[in-house]
XYZ file of N, CA and C in Angstrom:
336
model
N -16.153 4.241 18.847
C -15.295 3.823 18.275
C -13.728 3.933 17.720
N -13.012 2.663 18.515
C -11.434 3.025 18.821
C -10.838 4.057 17.784
N -11.378 3.694 16.152
C -10.366 4.427 14.930
C -10.974 6.068 14.892
N -11.994 6.470 15.533
C -12.235 7.915 15.002
C -12.095 8.389 16.724
N -11.600 6.993 17.684
C -10.850 8.285 18.713
C -9.451 8.676 18.414
N -9.452 7.419 17.841
C -7.727 7.648 17.167
C -8.277 8.886 16.509
N -8.472 8.669 15.161
C -8.467 9.997 14.439
C -9.080 11.668 15.064
N -9.846 11.508 15.799
C -9.910 12.846 16.986
C -8.875 13.190 17.580
N -7.831 12.433 18.088
C -7.143 12.719 18.888
C -5.538 12.670 18.433
N -5.312 12.271 17.312
C -3.842 12.344 16.394
C -3.734 13.902 15.913
N -2.628 14.231 16.021
C -1.754 15.403 15.668
C -1.601 15.168 14.382
N -1.635 14.382 14.200
C -1.049 14.550 12.456
C -2.600 14.747 11.187
N -3.444 14.718 12.325
C -4.938 14.725 11.228
C -5.399 16.630 11.492
N -5.457 16.452 10.361
C -6.193 17.446 10.279
C -7.821 17.637 10.069
N -8.737 17.073 9.288
C -9.814 16.843 9.387
C -9.766 15.384 8.749
N -11.006 14.827 9.029
C -11.639 13.180 8.598
C -13.145 13.196 8.011
N -13.377 12.511 7.061
C -14.890 12.466 6.337
C -15.188 11.038 6.578
N -15.802 10.334 7.181
C -16.890 8.787 7.571
C -17.501 8.994 5.953
N -16.802 8.307 4.796
C -17.741 7.564 3.164
C -18.792 6.803 3.877
N -18.357 5.124 4.560
C -18.808 4.321 4.939
C -19.085 4.217 6.226
N -19.944 3.635 6.732
C -20.118 3.202 7.865
C -20.702 1.966 8.066
N -20.356 0.765 8.950
C -21.708 -0.288 8.788
C -21.083 -0.909 9.944
N -22.163 -0.847 10.983
C -21.937 -1.919 12.611
C -22.512 -3.400 12.174
N -22.315 -4.281 12.398
C -23.495 -5.818 13.032
C -22.885 -6.340 14.162
N -23.525 -7.319 14.134
C -23.451 -8.351 15.276
C -21.710 -8.471 15.968
N -20.929 -8.486 15.038
C -19.391 -9.482 15.461
C -18.375 -8.567 14.626
N -19.177 -7.183 14.147
C -18.095 -6.344 13.385
C -18.370 -4.844 13.253
N -17.598 -4.717 12.531
C -17.507 -3.269 11.235
C -17.031 -3.414 10.178
N -17.728 -1.930 9.806
C -16.706 -1.821 8.240
C -16.577 -0.309 8.032
N -15.629 -0.369 7.900
C -15.452 1.591 8.249
C -14.215 1.882 6.926
N -15.161 2.645 6.224
C -14.227 3.693 5.249
C -14.046 5.091 5.697
N -12.769 5.703 5.459
C -12.584 6.988 5.814
C -11.358 7.697 5.428
N -11.884 9.295 4.920
C -10.251 10.164 4.034
C -9.857 11.146 5.315
N -8.919 10.805 5.106
C -8.672 12.005 6.119
C -7.674 12.950 5.902
N -7.712 14.026 6.190
C -6.377 14.960 5.484
C -5.624 15.524 6.400
N -4.355 14.857 6.224
C -3.092 15.188 7.314
C -3.019 16.673 7.432
N -1.920 17.300 8.409
C -2.037 18.360 8.620
C -0.929 18.691 7.439
N -0.082 18.203 6.966
C 0.930 18.783 6.026
C 0.292 18.569 4.555
N -1.112 18.015 4.240
C -2.403 18.562 3.181
C -2.059 17.337 2.283
N -0.967 16.071 3.074
C -1.373 14.533 2.493
C -2.274 13.993 3.282
N -2.936 12.800 2.764
C -4.535 12.028 2.180
C -3.786 10.840 2.771
N -4.610 10.397 3.527
C -4.964 9.076 4.462
C -6.035 8.139 4.252
N -6.363 6.861 3.288
C -7.855 6.475 3.082
C -7.236 4.985 3.948
N -8.818 5.631 4.442
C -8.551 4.078 6.012
C -10.360 3.045 5.300
N -9.144 1.854 5.112
C -10.520 0.887 4.919
C -10.397 -0.165 5.975
N -11.244 -0.930 6.295
C -11.225 -1.718 7.601
C -12.211 -2.235 7.776
N -12.540 -3.683 7.466
C -13.558 -4.591 7.726
C -13.034 -5.739 9.177
N -13.741 -5.740 10.184
C -13.425 -6.666 11.013
C -14.807 -7.646 11.237
N -14.641 -8.787 11.706
C -15.338 -9.643 12.418
C -15.072 -10.921 12.854
N -15.601 -11.490 14.042
C -15.030 -12.633 14.545
C -14.257 -13.573 13.505
N -14.749 -13.292 12.552
C -13.624 -14.590 11.731
C -12.225 -13.573 11.263
N -12.451 -12.630 10.759
C -11.655 -11.976 9.329
C -11.838 -10.525 9.998
N -10.386 -10.010 9.160
C -9.688 -8.980 9.787
C -9.292 -7.858 7.941
N -9.611 -7.612 7.408
C -9.171 -6.782 5.944
C -8.924 -5.292 6.307
N -7.842 -4.572 5.508
C -7.459 -3.807 6.004
C -6.971 -2.982 4.883
N -7.433 -1.613 5.420
C -6.265 -0.588 3.372
C -6.227 0.271 4.655
N -4.617 0.906 4.666
C -4.614 2.029 5.126
C -3.382 2.943 3.983
N -3.979 3.524 2.922
C -3.423 4.314 1.623
C -2.894 5.602 2.070
N -1.362 6.067 2.137
C -0.947 7.127 2.423
C -0.785 7.898 1.073
N -1.034 8.869 0.703
C -0.767 9.746 -0.703
C -0.658 11.395 -0.518
N 0.389 11.309 -1.270
C 0.346 13.007 -1.371
C -0.423 14.120 -2.244
N -0.472 14.972 -1.764
C -1.606 15.808 -2.350
C -1.714 15.632 -3.924
N -0.627 15.285 -4.294
C -0.611 15.423 -6.146
C -1.628 13.548 -6.127
N -1.771 13.102 -5.096
C -2.264 11.098 -5.619
C -0.846 10.847 -5.770
N 0.144 11.072 -5.641
C 1.177 10.013 -5.503
C 1.145 9.168 -4.088
N 1.261 7.811 -3.882
C 1.175 6.961 -3.399
C 2.480 7.560 -1.937
N 2.640 7.111 -1.282
C 3.798 7.511 -0.199
C 3.910 5.884 0.525
N 2.828 5.364 1.034
C 3.067 4.195 1.586
C 1.176 2.988 2.059
N 1.087 2.251 1.473
C 0.183 1.823 1.785
C 0.627 0.179 2.666
N -0.356 0.277 3.918
C -0.270 -0.946 4.246
C -1.769 -1.626 4.047
N -1.380 -3.220 4.150
C -2.792 -3.635 3.346
C -2.394 -5.532 3.789
N -4.012 -6.310 3.523
C -3.642 -7.800 3.677
C -4.684 -8.303 2.532
N -4.285 -7.693 1.240
C -5.223 -8.355 0.349
C -4.379 -9.386 0.174
N -5.111 -10.546 -0.494
C -4.047 -11.526 -0.545
C -3.837 -12.106 -1.918
N -2.790 -11.205 -2.256
C -1.310 -10.821 -3.324
C 0.069 -10.645 -2.452
N 0.982 -11.045 -3.608
C 2.073 -11.434 -3.083
C 2.061 -12.175 -2.512
N 1.266 -13.694 -2.951
C 2.226 -14.808 -1.809
C 3.299 -15.153 -1.314
N 5.040 -14.777 -2.138
C 5.607 -14.766 -1.810
C 6.518 -14.553 -1.081
N 5.301 -13.515 -0.321
C 5.939 -13.103 1.136
C 5.977 -13.650 2.245
N 6.566 -13.738 3.146
C 6.609 -14.901 4.781
C 5.469 -14.204 5.359
N 5.508 -12.909 5.538
C 4.449 -12.681 6.174
C 3.009 -12.125 5.076
N 2.733 -13.181 4.236
C 1.793 -13.346 3.716
C 0.097 -13.646 4.176
N -0.532 -12.215 4.510
C -1.070 -11.816 3.415
C -0.420 -10.192 3.204
N 0.328 -9.989 4.188
C 0.288 -8.649 5.218
C 1.183 -8.219 4.721
N 1.395 -6.652 3.796
C 2.558 -6.978 3.520
C 2.399 -4.295 2.896
N 3.713 -3.882 3.032
C 2.916 -2.678 2.676
C 3.812 -2.424 1.344
N 3.129 -1.349 0.359
C 3.798 -0.973 -0.505
C 4.749 0.577 -0.776
N 5.951 0.563 -1.017
C 6.642 2.082 -1.054
C 7.385 1.639 -1.676
N 7.735 3.458 -2.677
C 8.761 3.464 -3.783
C 8.441 2.154 -4.759
N 7.294 1.950 -5.389
C 7.519 1.176 -6.159
C 7.668 -0.263 -6.332
N 7.770 -0.734 -4.498
C 8.144 -2.436 -4.468
C 7.596 -2.530 -3.316
N 7.088 -4.059 -2.758
C 6.731 -4.516 -2.011
C 7.637 -4.888 -0.987
N 7.071 -4.658 0.496
C 7.792 -5.239 1.954
C 6.794 -6.071 2.529
N 7.524 -6.619 3.178
C 7.202 -7.358 4.510
C 6.664 -6.824 5.553
N 5.083 -7.727 6.060
C 4.870 -6.724 7.354
C 4.057 -7.485 7.641
N 4.297 -7.140 9.419
C 3.000 -7.949 10.153
C 1.545 -7.438 10.288
N 0.980 -8.056 11.054
C -0.517 -7.534 11.107
C -0.028 -5.577 12.063
N -0.767 -4.866 11.290
C -0.461 -3.053 11.464
C -1.658 -2.690 11.294
N -2.298 -2.013 12.473
C -3.645 -1.446 12.863
C -3.225 0.536 13.010
N -4.369 0.800 12.617
C -4.313 2.256 12.747
C -3.410 3.056 13.447
N -4.022 2.658 14.532
C -2.428 3.462 15.718
C -1.019 3.481 15.395
N -0.815 2.233 14.984
C 0.046 2.085 14.098
C 0.931 2.502 13.155
N 0.040 2.735 11.956
C 0.096 3.890 11.153
C 0.334 5.465 11.591
N -0.864 5.812 12.289
C -0.640 7.151 12.395
C 0.374 7.693 13.104
N 1.427 6.530 13.877
C 2.532 6.454 14.721
C 3.655 6.641 13.562
N 3.787 5.476 12.908
C 4.397 6.012 11.218
C 4.505 7.404 10.865
N 3.038 7.804 10.489
C 2.795 8.879 9.832
C 3.609 10.015 10.427
N 3.496 10.293 11.783
C 4.200 10.978 12.658
C 5.512 11.636 12.352
N 6.086 10.123 12.586
C 6.986 9.720 12.866
C 7.618 10.707 11.656
N 7.915 10.092 10.803
C 7.769 10.383 9.064
C 8.117 11.813 8.643
N 6.231 12.820 9.576
C 6.264 14.355 9.440
C 7.190 15.138 10.650
N 7.852 14.489 11.124
C 9.019 15.100 12.167
C 9.877 15.930 11.831
C-alpha cells in the first residue's frame, strides 16, 4: 500500500503503528499514528473508495499541542476550497486536495 511505503521510506518518520486497517473491493480505510524523528506525532486517517475520499492528517507536538491539521471534514463551508482546509495556530486556512506525500514533504521542510 502506497501510504505504508511512504511512511517506511520517509526521512522524517521514526516509527509508526497501524491502529486500524480495512480493505474492500473498491477502497480502503487506514488509521495510523507516527512518531517523527523530532518526537512530534502525526495521526493519519484516510478513507478512500470509488465515490469519496476522507482524510485527516493531524500533526502535534509531544505535549499534544496542534502544529497543523489538514482535513476535508465538511465544516467551514465559507472557505472557497470547502471542504478542504488547514488548521494552524487556532486559525483555518484554505487548502486544496492534499495527500500524505504532500504532508510528509511539508513536515520535512518545517524540520529542516
